[in-house]
Coordinates of C-alpha atoms in Angstrom, one line a residue:
Chain R
M1 CA 47.6 60.3 123.6
S2 CA 51.2 59.4 124.5
N3 CA 51.3 56.6 122.4
K4 CA 50.5 59.1 120.1
K5 CA 53.5 61.4 120.8
A6 CA 56.0 59.1 120.5
R7 CA 54.8 57.5 117.8
N8 CA 55.6 61.0 116.7
I9 CA 59.1 61.6 118.0
F10 CA 59.8 58.7 116.5
I11 CA 58.7 59.2 112.7
T12 CA 60.9 62.3 113.2
V13 CA 64.0 60.7 114.6
C14 CA 63.9 58.6 111.9
I15 CA 63.9 60.6 109.0
S16 CA 65.2 64.0 109.8
P17 CA 69.1 63.1 109.3
A18 CA 67.8 61.9 105.8
I19 CA 65.7 64.7 105.0
I20 CA 68.3 67.4 106.0
L21 CA 71.3 65.6 103.9
F22 CA 68.8 65.5 101.0
I23 CA 67.8 69.2 101.1
L24 CA 71.4 69.6 102.2
F25 CA 73.6 68.2 99.1
M26 CA 70.9 67.3 96.8
V27 CA 67.5 69.9 96.3
V28 CA 69.3 72.9 97.8
P29 CA 72.6 72.4 95.2
T30 CA 70.0 71.6 92.5
V31 CA 67.8 75.0 93.2
E32 CA 71.2 76.9 92.8
V33 CA 71.6 76.1 90.0
F34 CA 68.8 77.2 88.3
R35 CA 69.4 80.3 90.6
M36 CA 72.9 80.7 89.5
S37 CA 72.3 80.8 86.0
M38 CA 70.4 84.3 86.0
Y39 CA 73.7 85.4 87.6
S40 CA 76.3 86.2 85.9
W41 CA 79.6 85.2 88.1
G42 CA 83.1 85.4 88.3
G43 CA 83.5 82.1 90.9
F44 CA 85.6 83.5 92.8
S45 CA 85.8 87.2 93.5
N46 CA 82.1 88.4 95.3
T47 CA 80.9 90.5 92.5
K48 CA 77.6 88.8 91.3
E49 CA 74.7 91.0 89.1
F50 CA 72.1 89.4 88.3
V51 CA 71.2 89.2 83.9
G52 CA 68.2 87.4 84.2
F53 CA 68.6 85.8 80.7
D54 CA 71.3 87.2 79.0
N55 CA 72.9 83.8 79.9
F56 CA 70.8 81.8 77.8
K57 CA 70.8 84.5 75.0
V58 CA 74.2 84.2 74.8
L59 CA 74.3 80.4 74.3
W60 CA 71.8 80.6 70.9
N61 CA 74.5 82.2 69.4
D62 CA 77.9 79.8 71.0
A63 CA 79.4 78.0 68.7
G64 CA 81.1 75.9 71.3
F65 CA 77.5 74.8 73.0
I66 CA 76.1 73.6 69.5
Q67 CA 78.8 71.3 68.7
S68 CA 78.0 70.1 72.0
F69 CA 74.1 70.2 71.8
Q70 CA 74.6 68.2 68.1
N71 CA 77.4 65.0 69.5
S72 CA 75.1 64.5 73.0
V73 CA 72.2 64.3 70.7
L74 CA 73.9 62.0 67.8
L75 CA 74.9 59.9 71.5
I76 CA 71.9 59.2 72.7
V77 CA 70.6 58.1 69.2
L78 CA 73.3 55.9 68.1
V79 CA 73.6 54.5 71.5
A80 CA 70.2 53.7 72.3
M81 CA 69.7 52.4 69.6
I82 CA 72.5 50.4 68.7
T83 CA 72.5 49.2 72.4
I84 CA 68.3 48.7 72.2
V85 CA 68.8 45.9 69.7
F86 CA 72.0 44.1 71.6
A87 CA 70.4 44.2 74.8
L88 CA 67.6 42.5 73.1
F89 CA 69.2 40.3 71.0
F90 CA 71.0 38.5 73.5
A91 CA 68.9 38.3 76.7
A92 CA 66.1 37.2 73.9
L93 CA 68.9 34.3 73.1
L94 CA 69.6 34.0 76.8
T95 CA 66.3 33.8 78.0
K96 CA 65.0 31.2 75.6
E97 CA 67.3 29.5 74.0
N98 CA 68.8 26.2 75.8
L99 CA 72.0 26.9 75.9
K100 CA 74.6 25.3 77.3
G101 CA 77.1 28.5 79.3
N102 CA 74.3 30.8 79.8
N103 CA 75.2 31.6 82.8
F104 CA 79.1 32.2 82.0
F105 CA 77.5 34.3 79.0
R106 CA 75.4 36.7 81.2
I107 CA 78.6 36.8 83.8
I108 CA 80.9 38.4 81.5
F109 CA 78.7 40.8 79.6
Y110 CA 77.0 42.2 82.8
I111 CA 81.4 42.4 83.1
P112 CA 81.8 46.8 81.7
N113 CA 78.9 47.6 84.3
I114 CA 80.7 47.3 87.3
L115 CA 84.1 48.8 86.2
S116 CA 84.6 52.7 87.1
I117 CA 84.4 55.2 83.5
V118 CA 87.7 55.5 84.1
V119 CA 89.2 52.5 83.6
I120 CA 86.4 52.2 80.7
A121 CA 88.3 55.3 79.0
G122 CA 91.8 54.2 80.3
I123 CA 90.8 50.7 77.8
F124 CA 89.5 52.1 75.4
S125 CA 92.5 54.3 74.8
A126 CA 94.5 51.2 74.4
V127 CA 91.9 49.7 72.1
Y128 CA 91.6 52.9 69.9
D129 CA 95.3 53.9 70.2
P130 CA 96.7 54.4 66.7
E131 CA 99.9 52.7 66.5
S132 CA 99.9 49.4 68.9
G133 CA 96.3 49.6 69.4
L134 CA 94.0 46.4 69.4
L135 CA 91.8 47.3 67.3
N136 CA 94.1 48.8 64.7
S137 CA 96.2 45.6 65.1
V138 CA 92.9 43.3 64.7
F139 CA 92.9 45.1 60.9
D140 CA 96.6 44.5 60.4
I141 CA 96.1 40.8 61.5
F142 CA 93.4 40.7 58.4
S143 CA 95.5 42.9 56.4
L144 CA 92.8 45.0 55.9
E145 CA 94.4 48.3 56.3
S146 CA 92.2 50.8 55.1
M147 CA 90.0 50.2 57.5
K148 CA 92.6 51.8 60.4
Q149 CA 91.8 54.8 61.5
M150 CA 92.9 57.2 64.2
W151 CA 90.4 56.3 66.4
L152 CA 90.5 59.4 69.1
G153 CA 92.0 61.7 66.4
N154 CA 90.1 62.0 63.9
Q155 CA 87.8 64.7 64.3
S156 CA 85.4 63.2 62.0
I157 CA 85.2 59.7 63.7
V158 CA 86.3 60.3 67.5
I159 CA 82.5 60.7 68.1
Y160 CA 81.2 56.9 66.9
S161 CA 84.8 55.7 68.7
V162 CA 82.9 57.2 71.8
A163 CA 80.2 55.6 71.0
G164 CA 81.8 52.4 70.9
A165 CA 83.1 52.3 74.5
L166 CA 79.1 53.6 75.5
V167 CA 77.9 50.8 73.9
W168 CA 80.2 48.6 75.0
Q169 CA 79.7 49.2 78.6
A170 CA 76.1 49.3 78.2
I171 CA 74.3 46.1 76.3
G172 CA 74.9 44.1 79.4
Y173 CA 73.2 46.2 81.9
Y174 CA 70.0 46.6 79.5
M175 CA 70.3 42.8 78.8
V176 CA 69.8 41.9 81.7
M177 CA 67.1 44.1 82.6
Y178 CA 65.4 43.1 79.1
M179 CA 65.7 39.2 80.7
S180 CA 63.9 39.8 83.6
S181 CA 61.6 40.7 82.3
M182 CA 61.2 38.1 79.2
A183 CA 61.5 35.4 81.9
S184 CA 58.3 36.0 83.0
I185 CA 56.7 35.4 80.6
P186 CA 54.7 32.3 80.5
A187 CA 56.2 29.5 78.0
S188 CA 53.1 28.5 77.5
Y189 CA 52.7 31.5 74.4
Y190 CA 55.7 30.3 72.9
E191 CA 54.5 26.7 72.3
A192 CA 51.2 28.0 71.6
A193 CA 52.9 29.8 68.9
S194 CA 55.1 26.9 67.6
L195 CA 51.8 24.9 67.6
E196 CA 51.0 27.8 64.7
G197 CA 54.0 27.7 62.6
A198 CA 55.4 30.5 64.0
G199 CA 59.0 30.9 63.4
K200 CA 61.5 32.2 66.0
L201 CA 61.4 36.4 64.5
K202 CA 57.9 36.0 65.1
Q203 CA 57.3 35.3 68.2
F204 CA 60.0 37.8 68.8
T205 CA 58.3 40.3 67.0
S206 CA 54.6 39.0 67.6
I207 CA 54.6 38.0 71.6
T208 CA 58.7 38.7 73.0
L209 CA 57.9 42.3 72.2
P210 CA 54.5 43.0 72.5
L211 CA 54.6 42.2 76.2
I212 CA 58.6 43.9 77.5
W213 CA 57.0 47.5 75.9
N214 CA 56.3 49.1 79.1
N215 CA 59.6 47.5 79.9
I216 CA 61.2 48.8 77.2
R217 CA 60.0 52.0 77.2
T218 CA 61.3 53.2 80.8
T219 CA 65.1 51.0 78.9
L220 CA 64.2 54.4 76.5
T221 CA 64.5 57.3 79.8
F222 CA 67.2 55.5 81.2
Y223 CA 68.6 55.8 78.5
I224 CA 68.3 59.2 77.5
I225 CA 70.0 59.8 81.4
S226 CA 72.2 57.7 82.0
T227 CA 73.8 58.8 78.1
I228 CA 74.0 62.2 78.9
N229 CA 75.7 61.8 81.9
L230 CA 78.4 58.5 81.3
S231 CA 79.3 60.6 77.6
F232 CA 80.1 63.7 80.0
L233 CA 82.2 61.8 82.5
L234 CA 83.5 59.5 79.5
V235 CA 84.8 61.9 77.3
K236 CA 86.2 64.0 80.2
A237 CA 88.0 60.4 80.6
M238 CA 89.7 60.1 77.9
T239 CA 89.3 62.8 74.9
G240 CA 88.7 66.1 77.2
G241 CA 86.8 67.7 74.6
G242 CA 89.1 66.8 72.3
P243 CA 90.4 67.0 69.3
D244 CA 89.3 70.7 68.7
G245 CA 85.7 70.1 70.6
S246 CA 84.7 66.9 68.3
T247 CA 84.3 65.2 71.5
E248 CA 82.8 68.6 74.0
V249 CA 79.1 66.6 75.2
F250 CA 76.9 69.2 77.3
L251 CA 77.4 67.9 80.0
S252 CA 81.8 68.1 79.5
Y253 CA 80.9 72.1 77.8
M254 CA 78.9 72.7 81.2
Y255 CA 81.5 71.7 83.4
A256 CA 84.2 72.9 81.3
Q257 CA 82.2 76.4 81.7
A258 CA 82.0 76.6 85.6
Y259 CA 85.2 74.9 87.0
G260 CA 87.3 75.2 84.3
N261 CA 86.0 78.5 83.3
S262 CA 85.0 79.5 86.7
T263 CA 82.2 81.5 84.2
Y264 CA 79.8 80.1 87.4
G265 CA 77.0 81.4 86.2
Y266 CA 76.8 80.8 82.4
G267 CA 78.3 77.5 83.1
M268 CA 74.8 77.1 85.1
A269 CA 72.6 78.5 82.1
I270 CA 74.0 75.6 80.1
G271 CA 73.1 72.9 82.7
V272 CA 69.5 74.3 83.2
V273 CA 68.6 74.2 79.8
V274 CA 70.4 70.2 79.3
F275 CA 68.6 69.4 82.1
L276 CA 65.4 70.4 80.3
F277 CA 66.0 69.4 77.5
S278 CA 66.3 66.1 78.5
F279 CA 63.1 66.1 80.9
A280 CA 61.5 67.1 77.4
L281 CA 63.0 64.8 75.8
A282 CA 62.1 61.8 77.7
A283 CA 58.7 63.2 78.0
I284 CA 58.0 63.0 74.0
V285 CA 60.1 59.5 74.2
S286 CA 57.3 58.1 76.2
H287 CA 54.2 59.6 75.0
I288 CA 55.0 58.6 71.4
T289 CA 56.2 54.9 72.5
K290 CA 52.2 54.5 75.1
R291 CA 50.4 51.6 73.9
D292 CA 47.7 49.3 75.8
V293 CA 49.7 47.9 78.1
L294 CA 49.4 43.6 77.6
E295 CA 48.1 41.8 80.8
Y296 CA 49.1 38.4 80.9
Chain D
M1 CA 63.6 15.6 53.2
E2 CA 62.2 18.1 54.5
K3 CA 63.2 17.1 58.2
K4 CA 66.6 17.6 56.9
K5 CA 66.2 20.5 55.7
G6 CA 65.0 22.2 59.2
M7 CA 67.9 20.5 60.9
R8 CA 69.9 21.9 58.9
T9 CA 68.7 25.1 59.5
E10 CA 68.4 24.6 63.0
T11 CA 72.1 23.4 63.5
L12 CA 72.9 26.8 61.5
F13 CA 71.1 28.7 63.6
K14 CA 72.7 27.5 66.7
L15 CA 75.7 27.5 65.2
F16 CA 75.3 31.2 64.5
I17 CA 73.5 32.3 67.6
Y18 CA 77.6 30.4 69.7
V19 CA 79.0 32.7 67.2
A20 CA 77.8 36.3 68.2
L21 CA 77.4 34.5 71.9
F22 CA 81.4 33.8 71.9
A23 CA 82.1 37.4 69.6
L24 CA 80.7 39.7 72.4
A25 CA 82.0 37.5 74.9
I26 CA 85.7 37.8 73.3
S27 CA 85.2 41.8 72.9
I28 CA 84.6 42.1 76.8
I29 CA 87.3 40.1 77.7
I30 CA 90.1 40.5 76.1
P31 CA 90.9 44.1 76.7
V32 CA 90.2 43.4 80.8
V33 CA 92.5 40.4 80.1
W34 CA 95.1 42.5 78.1
V35 CA 95.2 45.5 80.7
F36 CA 96.1 42.9 83.2
M37 CA 98.9 41.7 80.6
A38 CA 100.0 44.8 80.3
S39 CA 100.8 45.8 84.2
I40 CA 103.2 43.3 84.3
K41 CA 105.1 44.2 81.5
E42 CA 108.4 46.3 80.9
N43 CA 108.4 49.2 79.3
K44 CA 109.9 47.9 76.2
E45 CA 107.5 45.8 75.8
F46 CA 104.8 48.0 74.6
Y47 CA 106.6 49.4 71.4
G48 CA 106.3 45.9 69.0
N49 CA 102.9 43.6 68.8
P50 CA 100.3 45.0 71.1
W51 CA 99.1 41.0 71.0
S52 CA 102.4 39.6 72.5
L53 CA 102.8 38.1 76.1
P54 CA 104.4 40.0 78.7
D55 CA 108.1 38.7 79.0
G56 CA 107.6 38.0 82.1
F57 CA 106.2 39.3 85.6
Y58 CA 107.1 43.1 85.7
F59 CA 105.9 44.0 89.0
Q60 CA 108.3 47.1 89.0
N61 CA 105.2 49.1 87.6
F62 CA 103.0 48.3 90.9
I63 CA 105.6 49.5 93.4
E64 CA 106.0 52.2 91.0
A65 CA 102.4 53.3 90.8
F66 CA 101.7 52.4 94.5
V67 CA 105.1 54.5 95.5
E68 CA 105.6 57.1 93.1
A69 CA 102.2 57.9 92.3
N70 CA 100.2 57.5 95.5
M71 CA 98.2 55.2 94.3
G72 CA 98.8 53.2 97.8
D73 CA 97.4 56.4 99.4
Y74 CA 95.0 56.4 96.8
L75 CA 93.2 53.3 97.4
L76 CA 93.8 54.2 101.3
N77 CA 91.6 57.0 100.7
S78 CA 89.1 55.2 98.8
V79 CA 88.6 52.8 100.9
I80 CA 88.1 55.1 103.9
V81 CA 85.9 57.2 102.1
T82 CA 83.8 54.0 100.5
T83 CA 83.0 52.3 103.4
L84 CA 82.1 56.1 106.0
S85 CA 79.4 56.7 103.1
L86 CA 78.5 53.1 103.5
L87 CA 77.8 53.2 106.9
I88 CA 76.1 57.0 107.3
L89 CA 73.8 55.9 104.2
L90 CA 72.5 52.6 105.9
V91 CA 72.0 54.5 109.4
V92 CA 70.6 57.0 107.9
A93 CA 68.5 55.5 105.1
L94 CA 67.1 52.6 106.8
P95 CA 65.1 54.2 109.7
A96 CA 64.0 56.3 106.3
A97 CA 63.3 54.2 104.4
Y98 CA 61.3 52.0 107.1
V99 CA 58.9 54.7 108.4
L100 CA 58.4 56.1 104.7
S101 CA 56.9 53.3 103.7
R102 CA 55.7 51.8 106.6
F103 CA 54.0 54.7 109.0
K104 CA 50.9 57.2 107.6
F105 CA 51.8 60.9 108.7
M106 CA 51.1 64.4 108.3
G107 CA 53.0 65.2 104.1
S108 CA 54.0 61.2 104.0
G109 CA 52.9 61.0 100.9
L110 CA 54.3 64.0 100.0
L111 CA 57.8 62.9 100.9
N112 CA 57.7 59.7 99.5
S113 CA 57.3 61.6 96.3
F114 CA 59.5 64.2 97.2
V115 CA 62.5 61.3 97.7
K116 CA 61.2 59.7 94.2
A117 CA 62.0 63.1 93.0
G118 CA 65.3 62.4 93.7
L119 CA 66.0 59.9 91.5
F120 CA 66.4 62.4 88.5
I121 CA 68.7 64.7 89.7
N122 CA 71.8 64.1 88.6
V123 CA 75.2 64.1 90.6
S124 CA 77.2 64.8 87.5
Y125 CA 74.6 68.6 87.5
I126 CA 74.6 69.3 90.8
A127 CA 78.3 68.3 91.4
V128 CA 79.6 72.5 90.1
P129 CA 77.0 74.1 92.9
I130 CA 78.3 71.6 95.4
F131 CA 81.8 72.7 95.4
L132 CA 80.8 76.1 95.2
M133 CA 78.6 76.3 98.6
L134 CA 81.4 74.4 100.4
L135 CA 83.8 76.7 98.8
G136 CA 81.5 79.3 100.9
W137 CA 80.9 77.2 104.1
D138 CA 85.4 77.4 103.8
S139 CA 85.5 80.7 103.6
G140 CA 83.6 81.3 106.4
I141 CA 84.7 79.8 108.6
K142 CA 88.3 81.1 107.5
E143 CA 88.0 83.2 109.2
L144 CA 87.3 81.6 112.7
L145 CA 90.0 78.5 112.2
G146 CA 92.3 80.3 109.6
E147 CA 92.0 77.4 107.5
G148 CA 89.3 75.8 105.7
L149 CA 87.2 72.8 107.3
F150 CA 85.1 71.3 104.2
L151 CA 86.6 70.7 101.0
N152 CA 89.4 68.0 100.6
N153 CA 88.0 66.2 103.7
R154 CA 87.1 62.0 103.6
F155 CA 84.6 62.6 106.0
I156 CA 82.2 65.4 103.6
L157 CA 82.8 63.7 101.2
A158 CA 81.4 60.5 102.1
L159 CA 78.5 62.2 103.7
I160 CA 78.3 63.9 100.1
Y161 CA 78.5 60.4 98.2
A162 CA 75.9 59.1 100.9
S163 CA 73.4 62.3 100.7
T164 CA 73.2 61.5 96.7
A165 CA 72.5 58.1 96.8
L166 CA 69.5 58.4 99.5
P167 CA 67.1 58.4 96.7
F168 CA 67.6 55.5 95.2
T169 CA 68.4 53.3 98.6
I170 CA 65.5 55.0 100.2
F171 CA 63.2 54.1 97.3
L172 CA 65.2 50.2 96.6
L173 CA 64.5 49.2 101.1
S174 CA 61.2 51.8 100.5
S175 CA 60.0 48.5 97.9
Y176 CA 61.2 45.8 100.0
F177 CA 59.4 47.1 103.2
E178 CA 55.6 47.5 101.7
T179 CA 56.3 44.0 101.1
L180 CA 55.8 42.9 105.2
P181 CA 53.0 42.3 106.6
A182 CA 51.8 44.3 109.3
D183 CA 52.0 41.3 111.7
F184 CA 54.6 41.4 112.6
E185 CA 54.8 44.8 114.0
E186 CA 51.4 43.6 116.2
A187 CA 52.7 41.2 117.5
A188 CA 56.0 42.8 118.6
S189 CA 53.0 45.6 119.6
I190 CA 51.2 43.3 121.7
D191 CA 54.8 41.7 123.9
G192 CA 55.4 45.0 124.5
A193 CA 58.0 46.7 122.8
G194 CA 58.0 50.3 121.8
Y195 CA 58.8 51.3 118.1
F196 CA 62.9 51.4 118.1
R197 CA 62.9 48.2 119.7
T198 CA 60.4 47.0 116.5
M199 CA 62.7 48.6 114.2
F200 CA 65.5 47.2 115.6
S201 CA 65.0 43.9 116.3
V202 CA 62.0 42.3 114.1
M203 CA 62.3 45.1 111.0
L204 CA 65.4 46.1 109.9
P205 CA 67.3 42.3 110.1
M206 CA 64.0 41.2 108.1
A207 CA 65.5 43.4 105.5
A208 CA 69.1 41.8 105.2
P209 CA 68.7 40.9 101.7
S210 CA 68.0 43.8 100.4
I211 CA 70.4 45.2 102.9
I212 CA 73.4 43.4 100.9
I213 CA 71.8 44.4 97.7
V214 CA 71.7 48.3 98.8
I215 CA 75.6 47.4 99.8
L216 CA 76.5 45.8 96.9
F217 CA 75.1 48.5 94.5
N218 CA 76.4 51.9 96.5
F219 CA 80.1 50.0 97.1
L220 CA 80.6 50.0 92.9
L221 CA 79.0 53.5 92.7
F222 CA 81.3 54.9 95.6
W223 CA 84.2 53.6 94.7
N224 CA 84.1 54.1 91.1
E225 CA 82.8 57.7 91.3
Y226 CA 84.8 60.5 90.2
I227 CA 83.2 64.1 89.3
L228 CA 82.0 65.1 92.6
A229 CA 85.8 63.4 94.2
L230 CA 87.4 65.6 91.4
T231 CA 85.9 68.7 92.4
L232 CA 86.3 68.3 95.5
M233 CA 89.1 67.1 96.4
P234 CA 91.0 69.9 94.3
A235 CA 94.1 69.0 96.9
E236 CA 94.5 66.2 99.0
N237 CA 92.9 63.1 100.2
K238 CA 92.2 61.9 96.0
T239 CA 90.9 59.0 95.6
L240 CA 91.9 55.9 93.6
P241 CA 89.8 57.1 90.2
V242 CA 91.0 60.8 90.6
G243 CA 94.4 59.1 91.1
L244 CA 94.4 56.9 88.3
L245 CA 93.2 59.9 86.0
N246 CA 96.7 61.8 87.2
L247 CA 98.6 58.8 86.6
M248 CA 97.0 58.4 82.7
A249 CA 98.2 61.9 82.2
A250 CA 101.3 61.4 83.5
E251 CA 102.3 59.1 82.0
R252 CA 101.2 59.5 78.8
A253 CA 103.3 62.3 79.3
A254 CA 106.3 60.3 80.2
V255 CA 105.9 57.5 77.0
N256 CA 105.9 55.2 80.9
Y257 CA 102.8 52.6 79.9
G258 CA 103.2 50.2 82.5
P259 CA 102.6 51.6 85.8
M260 CA 99.5 53.3 84.2
Y261 CA 97.5 50.3 83.5
A262 CA 99.2 48.3 86.4
G263 CA 97.1 51.7 87.8
M264 CA 94.2 50.4 86.5
V265 CA 94.9 47.3 87.8
I266 CA 94.0 48.5 91.1
V267 CA 91.2 50.7 90.4
M268 CA 89.6 47.2 89.0
L269 CA 90.7 44.4 90.8
P270 CA 88.6 45.0 93.6
T271 CA 85.3 44.8 92.7
L272 CA 85.9 42.1 90.3
I273 CA 86.6 40.4 92.8
L274 CA 83.9 41.5 94.1
Y275 CA 81.8 41.0 91.4
I276 CA 82.7 37.3 90.5
I277 CA 81.8 36.1 94.6
V278 CA 77.9 38.4 94.1
Q279 CA 77.4 38.2 91.0
K280 CA 74.5 36.3 91.1
R281 CA 72.4 38.6 93.5
L282 CA 74.3 41.5 91.8
T283 CA 72.2 40.7 88.5
Q284 CA 69.7 39.4 90.4
G285 CA 69.2 42.8 92.7
M286 CA 69.0 44.8 89.6
T287 CA 65.0 43.3 88.9
V288 CA 64.5 44.3 92.0
G289 CA 63.0 48.0 91.9
G290 CA 62.0 47.0 88.2
V291 CA 58.6 47.7 86.8
K292 CA 57.7 44.1 87.2
G293 CA 58.1 41.3 89.7

C-alpha cells in the first residue's frame, strides 16, 4: 500500500510541472485564440463585447485578408512542389550514387536550416538588392540585363522572391529526412532491378518513391504547417508585408491586425480561420495521397 | 561500340550530378560567406562591385554593432535566456517524459495524446494571447507593487520558451525511453532503490545521447527565435535576433551597411560553430523521432 502511495507521489511530482507549464502557456493561449475571436476588443481598453461570429463575417469581405489568403496558398503550393523535387533529387543522389564529397554536400545543404530566420531575411535582402544585389550582379556578369528585376520592389514578382528564400532554407532539412528513409531500402532491390535492365529513373519511380511514400506524405503536412509559419517570420523580417500588401501572408496579417492595429478580436478570428484551414488542408492532402503501405 | 556509348552517358550523368550538387552548394556558401566579408567592409566599399573582396579588416563595424547598437547587451540577454530555457526545459521535460513513457496510471494514455496534440500548436498563433495574458497579470500586479513583473522579464521569456518546446522534447525523449528494457528498473528496485533514485542514477544517465540531441535542437530554436521575444520584450532586455531586426532597420535607413552585416555575423557565428562541431549528431538526430527506424 505504501509502495503504491510512493509510486503515486513520484508520478505526480514528475509530471505536474510539465503539465502546469503546458496548460498555462500553450493550452490556455490556444483556447484564448478561439474565445477572443468572438469578441470585439480594442485591447488596452477593457470594453470587451461579445459579438458572436461578426468578426468572421467582416473577414469574408476584407480585401486585405483575401490577398493574404491568396499569397499564402500560392506560397504553400510553390514551396512544397519545388522543395520536394529538389530534396528528393539530392537525397537520391547522396544515398544512391557513390560520390566523392558526399559528406561535404550533406553538411553544406543543411546550413540554411540552422540560421535564424532574421539572418536569412538579411541575407536575401542583400541577394535581392536592386542595385548592388548579388542576383542582379550575376545577371550583369552574364550580360543578361533583361533578367534584372526589382526583386523586392516589384509587386508582381516579390512573392516569388519570398518563395525562393523559403525553398533555399527548406531543401536541406527535407533532404536529410528523405535520405534517412531512402537509406533503409535494401540495396538488393536496386541490384535486381538493374539486372532486369531498369534505368536509374525507372528505379527511382518504381522502387524508391513507393517505398518512401509514407515519409513523403508525412512531410506534406510539415510543408503546410511550416510554410504558414516561416513565411510569416520571413515576411515580417524582410518585406514587412509590402510593397502595398503584396507579400502579406496569413499570420503576418493576423499579427498586424492583433498586435499592430490592436484589434485583438479580429486578429484572433483570422488566427482561427488559418488554424482550421491548415488542419483541413493537411487532412485533405493526407487523404488524397493515401496508398497502401508497402512493407519490405 | 555499345559499351562505349554506355560509358559516355555514364560520364555525362556523373558530370550532370556534380554540376547540380555544386550549384546548390554554391548557392548556399556564397551568400553566407559574402555576409562575413561584408561585415569587415568599410561603408564606401558597398557602392562598387558587390563581388570585390574587402580592402582590409574594418573592425570598426563590430565595435559599432556591439557598443552603439547594443548588440553586446543583446548577446548577453540571448545567452541568459537560452541557457535558462534549456535548464528549465530539461528539469521539467526529463522526469515527465520518463514517467509518461514508462508508467501506466489513470489518464496516462490521455496525457500522452494531449502532449502529441501540443506538437501542432504553433508559437506564431499564440504569441499575442500570451502577451495579453502577461499584460493582464502585470496590470494586476502593478496595483500591488507599483510596477509590472511579467513583460520584459528574461526569466518569464525563458519559462515560456521551455513550455513551448515541451511537446516536441517530451515526444522525442519518450520515444527513446520506450526502447529501454524494464530489467534496469527491476534490478534497481531489488537493490532497494526508490523511484527517484532509479530515475536519477539509472534511467536518466542512459538517455544521455537523446539529451544531447534535445539540447542541440532546442538551442537552435531558442537562440534563433524572435517572434515571442519581439512581442514579450517590447521595452528592454531584447534578444539578439530582435536586436538584429532593429539594427537592420536603423542601418538601412542610415545607409550604413557595415554594422548591419557585423550584427548578422554575431547572430549566426555561434550556431555555425556549434553546427560544425556536432553536425553528425544533428543530421542523425533528426531521424530519432522519425517515421521509420
